[in-house]
PDB file of C-alpha atoms in Angstrom:
ATOM      1  CA  MET A   1     -52.539-136.124  58.138  1.00  0.00           C
ATOM      2  CA  GLU A   2     -50.355-138.532  55.929  1.00  0.00           C
ATOM      3  CA  THR A   3     -47.120-139.379  57.696  1.00  0.00           C
ATOM      4  CA  VAL A   4     -43.724-140.260  55.907  1.00  0.00           C
ATOM      5  CA  ALA A   5     -44.202-143.821  56.688  1.00  0.00           C
ATOM      6  CA  SER A   6     -47.946-143.972  55.044  1.00  0.00           C
ATOM      7  CA  ARG A   7     -46.496-142.256  51.967  1.00  0.00           C
ATOM      8  CA  ILE A   8     -43.705-144.613  51.591  1.00  0.00           C
ATOM      9  CA  TYR A   9     -45.985-147.506  52.028  1.00  0.00           C
ATOM     10  CA  SER A  10     -48.463-146.167  49.417  1.00  0.00           C
ATOM     11  CA  SER A  11     -45.600-145.451  47.077  1.00  0.00           C
ATOM     12  CA  ILE A  12     -44.058-148.917  47.312  1.00  0.00           C
ATOM     13  CA  LYS A  13     -47.273-150.771  47.275  1.00  0.00           C
ATOM     14  CA  GLU A  14     -48.227-148.969  44.015  1.00  0.00           C
ATOM     15  CA  GLN A  15     -44.938-149.963  42.618  1.00  0.00           C
ATOM     16  CA  ILE A  16     -45.714-153.597  43.545  1.00  0.00           C
ATOM     17  CA  ILE A  17     -49.173-153.531  41.939  1.00  0.00           C
ATOM     18  CA  ASP A  18     -47.858-152.006  38.807  1.00  0.00           C
ATOM     19  CA  GLY A  19     -45.031-154.611  38.489  1.00  0.00           C
ATOM     20  CA  ARG A  20     -42.049-152.599  39.058  1.00  0.00           C
ATOM     21  CA  TYR A  21     -41.241-154.858  42.068  1.00  0.00           C
ATOM     22  CA  ALA A  22     -41.621-158.055  40.739  1.00  0.00           C
ATOM     23  CA  PRO A  23     -42.534-161.060  43.048  1.00  0.00           C
ATOM     24  CA  GLY A  24     -39.420-162.250  44.765  1.00  0.00           C
ATOM     25  CA  ALA A  25     -37.509-158.898  44.500  1.00  0.00           C
ATOM     26  CA  ARG A  26     -35.740-157.577  47.556  1.00  0.00           C
ATOM     27  CA  ILE A  27     -36.982-154.312  49.303  1.00  0.00           C
ATOM     28  CA  THR A  28     -33.905-152.876  51.294  1.00  0.00           C
ATOM     29  CA  GLU A  29     -34.256-150.429  53.885  1.00  0.00           C
ATOM     30  CA  GLN A  30     -31.421-148.486  52.522  1.00  0.00           C
ATOM     31  CA  ASN A  31     -32.668-148.074  48.767  1.00  0.00           C
ATOM     32  CA  ILE A  32     -36.032-147.060  49.899  1.00  0.00           C
ATOM     33  CA  ALA A  33     -34.778-144.326  52.784  1.00  0.00           C
ATOM     34  CA  ALA A  34     -32.464-143.023  49.698  1.00  0.00           C
ATOM     35  CA  GLU A  35     -35.285-143.047  47.403  1.00  0.00           C
ATOM     36  CA  PHE A  36     -37.432-141.045  49.794  1.00  0.00           C
ATOM     37  CA  LYS A  37     -34.617-138.994  51.469  1.00  0.00           C
ATOM     38  CA  SER A  38     -36.132-140.513  54.622  1.00  0.00           C
ATOM     39  CA  SER A  39     -34.339-141.938  57.735  1.00  0.00           C
ATOM     40  CA  ARG A  40     -34.772-145.610  58.445  1.00  0.00           C
ATOM     41  CA  THR A  41     -37.563-145.507  61.008  1.00  0.00           C
ATOM     42  CA  PRO A  42     -40.537-144.515  58.672  1.00  0.00           C
ATOM     43  CA  VAL A  43     -38.949-147.180  56.072  1.00  0.00           C
ATOM     44  CA  ARG A  44     -39.066-149.969  58.611  1.00  0.00           C
ATOM     45  CA  GLU A  45     -42.637-149.058  59.616  1.00  0.00           C
ATOM     46  CA  ALA A  46     -43.703-148.864  55.996  1.00  0.00           C
ATOM     47  CA  MET A  47     -42.143-152.324  55.226  1.00  0.00           C
ATOM     48  CA  ARG A  48     -43.849-153.881  58.340  1.00  0.00           C
ATOM     49  CA  GLN A  49     -47.204-152.728  57.076  1.00  0.00           C
ATOM     50  CA  LEU A  50     -46.446-154.079  53.561  1.00  0.00           C
ATOM     51  CA  VAL A  51     -45.603-157.385  55.188  1.00  0.00           C
ATOM     52  CA  ALA A  52     -48.667-157.239  57.373  1.00  0.00           C
ATOM     53  CA  ASP A  53     -51.041-156.660  54.322  1.00  0.00           C
ATOM     54  CA  GLY A  54     -49.691-159.373  52.565  1.00  0.00           C
ATOM     55  CA  PHE A  55     -47.704-157.419  49.707  1.00  0.00           C
ATOM     56  CA  ALA A  56     -44.352-158.572  51.033  1.00  0.00           C
ATOM     57  CA  LEU A  57     -42.779-161.324  53.373  1.00  0.00           C
ATOM     58  CA  PHE A  58     -39.916-161.311  55.735  1.00  0.00           C
ATOM     59  CA  LYS A  59     -37.208-163.946  55.348  1.00  0.00           C
ATOM     60  CA  PRO A  60     -34.526-164.001  57.866  1.00  0.00           C
ATOM     61  CA  ASN A  61     -31.464-164.399  55.256  1.00  0.00           C
ATOM     62  CA  SER A  62     -33.231-162.443  52.627  1.00  0.00           C
ATOM     63  CA  GLY A  63     -34.760-159.345  54.318  1.00  0.00           C
ATOM     64  CA  THR A  64     -38.016-158.116  53.038  1.00  0.00           C
ATOM     65  CA  VAL A  65     -39.067-159.630  49.471  1.00  0.00           C
ATOM     66  CA  VAL A  66     -42.080-159.051  47.240  1.00  0.00           C
ATOM     67  CA  ARG A  67     -44.581-161.858  47.943  1.00  0.00           C
ATOM     68  CA  HIS A  68     -44.945-164.567  45.411  1.00  0.00           C
ATOM     69  CA  TRP A  69     -48.557-166.360  45.267  1.00  0.00           C
ATOM     70  CA  THR A  70     -49.091-170.069  44.102  1.00  0.00           C
ATOM     71  CA  PRO A  71     -51.596-171.024  41.603  1.00  0.00           C
ATOM     72  CA  GLU A  72     -53.508-172.531  44.111  1.00  0.00           C
ATOM     73  CA  GLN A  73     -53.559-169.490  46.412  1.00  0.00           C
ATOM     74  CA  MET A  74     -54.649-167.168  43.575  1.00  0.00           C
ATOM     75  CA  ARG A  75     -57.419-169.511  42.780  1.00  0.00           C
ATOM     76  CA  GLN A  76     -58.833-169.349  46.241  1.00  0.00           C
ATOM     77  CA  ILE A  77     -58.601-165.561  46.142  1.00  0.00           C
ATOM     78  CA  PHE A  78     -60.267-165.331  43.088  1.00  0.00           C
ATOM     79  CA  ASP A  79     -63.013-167.821  43.806  1.00  0.00           C
ATOM     80  CA  LEU A  80     -63.628-165.782  47.153  1.00  0.00           C
ATOM     81  CA  ARG A  81     -63.640-162.476  45.262  1.00  0.00           C
ATOM     82  CA  ALA A  82     -66.330-163.890  42.780  1.00  0.00           C
ATOM     83  CA  LEU A  83     -68.790-165.023  45.518  1.00  0.00           C
ATOM     84  CA  ILE A  84     -68.459-161.650  47.235  1.00  0.00           C
ATOM     85  CA  GLU A  85     -68.243-159.531  44.210  1.00  0.00           C
ATOM     86  CA  SER A  86     -71.015-161.147  42.461  1.00  0.00           C
ATOM     87  CA  GLU A  87     -73.495-160.487  45.470  1.00  0.00           C
ATOM     88  CA  ILE A  88     -72.209-156.980  45.850  1.00  0.00           C
ATOM     89  CA  ALA A  89     -73.186-156.440  41.968  1.00  0.00           C
ATOM     90  CA  SER A  90     -76.524-158.034  42.778  1.00  0.00           C
ATOM     91  CA  HIS A  91     -77.092-155.373  45.657  1.00  0.00           C
ATOM     92  CA  ALA A  92     -75.715-152.690  43.522  1.00  0.00           C
ATOM     93  CA  ALA A  93     -78.353-153.212  40.738  1.00  0.00           C
ATOM     94  CA  GLN A  94     -81.164-153.007  43.023  1.00  0.00           C
ATOM     95  CA  ARG A  95     -79.951-149.579  44.679  1.00  0.00           C
ATOM     96  CA  VAL A  96     -77.782-147.905  41.938  1.00  0.00           C
ATOM     97  CA  ARG A  97     -78.639-144.388  41.175  1.00  0.00           C
ATOM     98  CA  ARG A  98     -78.938-143.003  37.518  1.00  0.00           C
ATOM     99  CA  SER A  99     -75.926-140.771  38.329  1.00  0.00           C
ATOM    100  CA  ASP A 100     -73.784-143.827  39.509  1.00  0.00           C
ATOM    101  CA  VAL A 101     -74.610-145.667  36.316  1.00  0.00           C
ATOM    102  CA  ASP A 102     -73.531-142.469  33.975  1.00  0.00           C
ATOM    103  CA  ALA A 103     -70.489-142.135  36.218  1.00  0.00           C
ATOM    104  CA  LEU A 104     -69.537-145.755  35.543  1.00  0.00           C
ATOM    105  CA  ALA A 105     -70.041-145.342  31.762  1.00  0.00           C
ATOM    106  CA  LYS A 106     -67.802-142.358  31.700  1.00  0.00           C
ATOM    107  CA  LEU A 107     -65.293-143.972  33.722  1.00  0.00           C
ATOM    108  CA  GLN A 108     -65.497-147.160  31.144  1.00  0.00           C
ATOM    109  CA  ASP A 109     -64.948-144.810  28.364  1.00  0.00           C
ATOM    110  CA  GLU A 110     -61.657-143.689  29.844  1.00  0.00           C
ATOM    111  CA  ILE A 111     -60.548-147.360  30.396  1.00  0.00           C
ATOM    112  CA  GLU A 112     -61.022-147.790  26.983  1.00  0.00           C
ATOM    113  CA  ALA A 113     -59.544-144.544  25.829  1.00  0.00           C
ATOM    114  CA  HIS A 114     -56.297-146.223  24.389  1.00  0.00           C
ATOM    115  CA  GLY A 115     -58.178-149.473  23.011  1.00  0.00           C
ATOM    116  CA  VAL A 116     -56.490-152.527  23.873  1.00  0.00           C
ATOM    117  CA  ASP A 117     -52.966-151.224  23.880  1.00  0.00           C
ATOM    118  CA  LEU A 118     -51.016-153.938  26.056  1.00  0.00           C
ATOM    119  CA  GLY A 119     -48.012-151.416  26.715  1.00  0.00           C
ATOM    120  CA  PRO A 120     -47.000-151.312  30.605  1.00  0.00           C
ATOM    121  CA  ASP A 121     -48.010-147.495  30.888  1.00  0.00           C
ATOM    122  CA  ASN A 122     -51.768-148.192  29.476  1.00  0.00           C
ATOM    123  CA  THR A 123     -51.984-151.524  31.536  1.00  0.00           C
ATOM    124  CA  ALA A 124     -50.892-149.690  34.816  1.00  0.00           C
ATOM    125  CA  ARG A 125     -53.454-146.761  33.918  1.00  0.00           C
ATOM    126  CA  ILE A 126     -56.319-149.289  33.016  1.00  0.00           C
ATOM    127  CA  GLY A 127     -55.434-151.175  36.322  1.00  0.00           C
ATOM    128  CA  ARG A 128     -55.989-148.049  38.625  1.00  0.00           C
ATOM    129  CA  LEU A 129     -59.062-146.999  36.629  1.00  0.00           C
ATOM    130  CA  ASN A 130     -60.556-150.640  37.079  1.00  0.00           C
ATOM    131  CA  ARG A 131     -59.878-150.471  40.717  1.00  0.00           C
ATOM    132  CA  GLU A 132     -61.895-147.363  40.624  1.00  0.00           C
ATOM    133  CA  PHE A 133     -64.678-149.078  38.582  1.00  0.00           C
ATOM    134  CA  HIS A 134     -65.013-151.840  40.972  1.00  0.00           C
ATOM    135  CA  ASN A 135     -64.835-149.472  44.008  1.00  0.00           C
ATOM    136  CA  ARG A 136     -67.826-147.387  42.606  1.00  0.00           C
ATOM    137  CA  VAL A 137     -69.738-150.525  42.040  1.00  0.00           C
ATOM    138  CA  ALA A 138     -69.076-151.804  45.637  1.00  0.00           C
ATOM    139  CA  ARG A 139     -70.040-148.170  46.905  1.00  0.00           C
ATOM    140  CA  ALA A 140     -73.324-148.308  44.969  1.00  0.00           C
ATOM    141  CA  SER A 141     -74.111-151.540  46.709  1.00  0.00           C
ATOM    142  CA  GLN A 142     -74.638-149.751  50.078  1.00  0.00           C
ATOM    143  CA  ASN A 143     -73.763-152.899  51.844  1.00  0.00           C
ATOM    144  CA  GLU A 144     -70.933-152.179  54.087  1.00  0.00           C
ATOM    145  CA  ARG A 145     -70.311-155.606  55.532  1.00  0.00           C
ATOM    146  CA  LEU A 146     -69.981-157.081  52.086  1.00  0.00           C
ATOM    147  CA  VAL A 147     -67.672-154.284  51.162  1.00  0.00           C
ATOM    148  CA  SER A 148     -65.383-154.849  54.133  1.00  0.00           C
ATOM    149  CA  MET A 149     -65.189-158.587  53.117  1.00  0.00           C
ATOM    150  CA  LEU A 150     -64.502-157.718  49.818  1.00  0.00           C
ATOM    151  CA  VAL A 151     -61.611-155.445  50.774  1.00  0.00           C
ATOM    152  CA  ALA A 152     -60.114-158.195  52.823  1.00  0.00           C
ATOM    153  CA  ALA A 153     -60.302-160.432  49.921  1.00  0.00           C
ATOM    154  CA  ILE A 154     -58.605-158.546  47.132  1.00  0.00           C
ATOM    155  CA  GLU A 155     -56.241-156.073  48.688  1.00  0.00           C
ATOM    156  CA  VAL A 156     -53.404-158.325  47.332  1.00  0.00           C
ATOM    157  CA  PRO A 157     -51.111-157.443  44.253  1.00  0.00           C
ATOM    158  CA  ILE A 158     -51.931-160.419  42.186  1.00  0.00           C
ATOM    159  CA  VAL A 159     -55.450-159.021  41.754  1.00  0.00           C
ATOM    160  CA  GLN A 160     -54.287-155.762  40.635  1.00  0.00           C
ATOM    161  CA  GLN A 161     -51.661-157.152  38.087  1.00  0.00           C
ATOM    162  CA  THR A 162     -53.962-158.853  36.073  1.00  0.00           C
ATOM    163  CA  PHE A 163     -54.156-156.557  33.069  1.00  0.00           C
ATOM    164  CA  ARG A 164     -50.361-156.940  32.588  1.00  0.00           C
ATOM    165  CA  ARG A 165     -51.028-160.500  31.612  1.00  0.00           C
ATOM    166  CA  TYR A 166     -53.919-159.981  29.291  1.00  0.00           C
ATOM    167  CA  SER A 167     -53.996-160.580  25.616  1.00  0.00           C
ATOM    168  CA  ALA A 168     -55.822-157.895  23.466  1.00  0.00           C
ATOM    169  CA  ALA A 169     -58.645-160.459  23.151  1.00  0.00           C
ATOM    170  CA  GLN A 170     -59.022-160.789  26.895  1.00  0.00           C
ATOM    171  CA  LEU A 171     -58.593-157.196  27.490  1.00  0.00           C
ATOM    172  CA  ALA A 172     -61.588-156.498  25.121  1.00  0.00           C
ATOM    173  CA  ARG A 173     -63.610-159.295  26.739  1.00  0.00           C
ATOM    174  CA  SER A 174     -63.138-157.505  30.257  1.00  0.00           C
ATOM    175  CA  PHE A 175     -64.396-154.063  28.623  1.00  0.00           C
ATOM    176  CA  GLY A 176     -67.336-156.084  27.576  1.00  0.00           C
ATOM    177  CA  HIS A 177     -68.124-157.582  30.917  1.00  0.00           C
ATOM    178  CA  HIS A 178     -68.077-153.859  32.212  1.00  0.00           C
ATOM    179  CA  ARG A 179     -70.217-152.506  29.447  1.00  0.00           C
ATOM    180  CA  GLU A 180     -72.730-155.249  30.282  1.00  0.00           C
ATOM    181  CA  LEU A 181     -72.705-154.769  33.983  1.00  0.00           C
ATOM    182  CA  ILE A 182     -73.520-151.170  33.269  1.00  0.00           C
ATOM    183  CA  GLU A 183     -76.469-152.300  31.058  1.00  0.00           C
ATOM    184  CA  ALA A 184     -77.593-154.703  33.950  1.00  0.00           C
ATOM    185  CA  PHE A 185     -77.292-151.700  36.441  1.00  0.00           C
ATOM    186  CA  ARG A 186     -79.592-149.451  33.964  1.00  0.00           C
ATOM    187  CA  ALA A 187     -82.106-152.214  33.901  1.00  0.00           C
ATOM    188  CA  ASN A 188     -81.767-152.732  37.735  1.00  0.00           C
ATOM    189  CA  ASP A 189     -81.609-156.492  36.860  1.00  0.00           C
ATOM    190  CA  ASP A 190     -79.886-158.011  40.053  1.00  0.00           C
ATOM    191  CA  ALA A 191     -79.736-161.532  38.542  1.00  0.00           C
ATOM    192  CA  TRP A 192     -78.247-160.152  35.250  1.00  0.00           C
ATOM    193  CA  ALA A 193     -75.653-158.051  37.067  1.00  0.00           C
ATOM    194  CA  LYS A 194     -74.554-161.230  39.665  1.00  0.00           C
ATOM    195  CA  CYS A 195     -74.115-163.270  36.741  1.00  0.00           C
ATOM    196  CA  VAL A 196     -71.859-160.943  34.807  1.00  0.00           C
ATOM    197  CA  MET A 197     -69.595-159.937  37.567  1.00  0.00           C
ATOM    198  CA  GLY A 198     -69.120-163.705  38.312  1.00  0.00           C
ATOM    199  CA  SER A 199     -68.143-164.399  34.761  1.00  0.00           C
ATOM    200  CA  HIS A 200     -65.977-161.234  34.938  1.00  0.00           C
ATOM    201  CA  ILE A 201     -63.990-162.575  38.018  1.00  0.00           C
ATOM    202  CA  HIS A 202     -63.808-166.212  36.843  1.00  0.00           C
ATOM    203  CA  SER A 203     -62.312-165.082  33.341  1.00  0.00           C
ATOM    204  CA  ALA A 204     -59.707-162.798  35.154  1.00  0.00           C
ATOM    205  CA  LYS A 205     -58.747-165.874  37.375  1.00  0.00           C
ATOM    206  CA  GLN A 206     -58.279-168.039  34.276  1.00  0.00           C
ATOM    207  CA  THR A 207     -56.188-165.552  32.708  1.00  0.00           C
ATOM    208  CA  LEU A 208     -53.976-165.036  35.516  1.00  0.00           C
ATOM    209  CA  ILE A 209     -53.558-168.516  36.383  1.00  0.00           C
ATOM    210  CA  GLY A 210     -53.029-169.637  32.941  1.00  0.00           C
ATOM    211  CA  ALA A 211     -50.339-167.039  32.428  1.00  0.00           C
ATOM    212  CA  LYS A 212     -48.658-168.184  35.632  1.00  0.00           C
ATOM    213  CA  SER A 213     -48.692-171.969  34.513  1.00  0.00           C
ATOM    214  CA  HIS A 214     -47.360-171.245  31.041  1.00  0.00           C
ATOM    215  CA  ALA A 215     -44.636-169.065  32.674  1.00  0.00           C
ATOM    216  CA  SER A 216     -43.732-171.937  35.037  1.00  0.00           C
ATOM    217  CA  HIS A 217     -43.231-174.459  32.226  1.00  0.00           C
TER     218      HIS A 217
END
């Protein structure tokens, strides 16, 4: 059963992922307790979990703040993700069922429903559906060990926020990668699927790191 603390944790986590809490923003017990009409105890528990999972940091004089990631940290996370997730795609191509492929194609139709609209509502919507797409690929691999490694590698907000930094051309390229991955699955071609997923993750890495470095100049 969902506790008050877990409900608060899930909500704040989604707000960090969607960019409503920017890196460096303070998360105060008082504001969260007021927002959720809750006592401070479950708020503290939720905030401790956000820190434990890497979404926030506790700073002695500032309290709890949304974590900021350096370009080098992001590069390492994406490189690890590319390594694991391309292997997952390879396994999925060998084991995926026709119904799974059809479900992925339908999900991709939904992802592309509003085209390359870069408005915040649509990029947040795409981000959520994109996570579902990658989760479905992971489940199709039927490799629990690889999937658990992937969860540890990507459950950080920088990965989820990528779509907010895309140009229309970069978003279209990401859609194309998903479409090509679906075709690789239809063909049960593990080498093809592995290459496409690797390209997909590395291009996302360049998009995010490029956006970060431009922002810092």
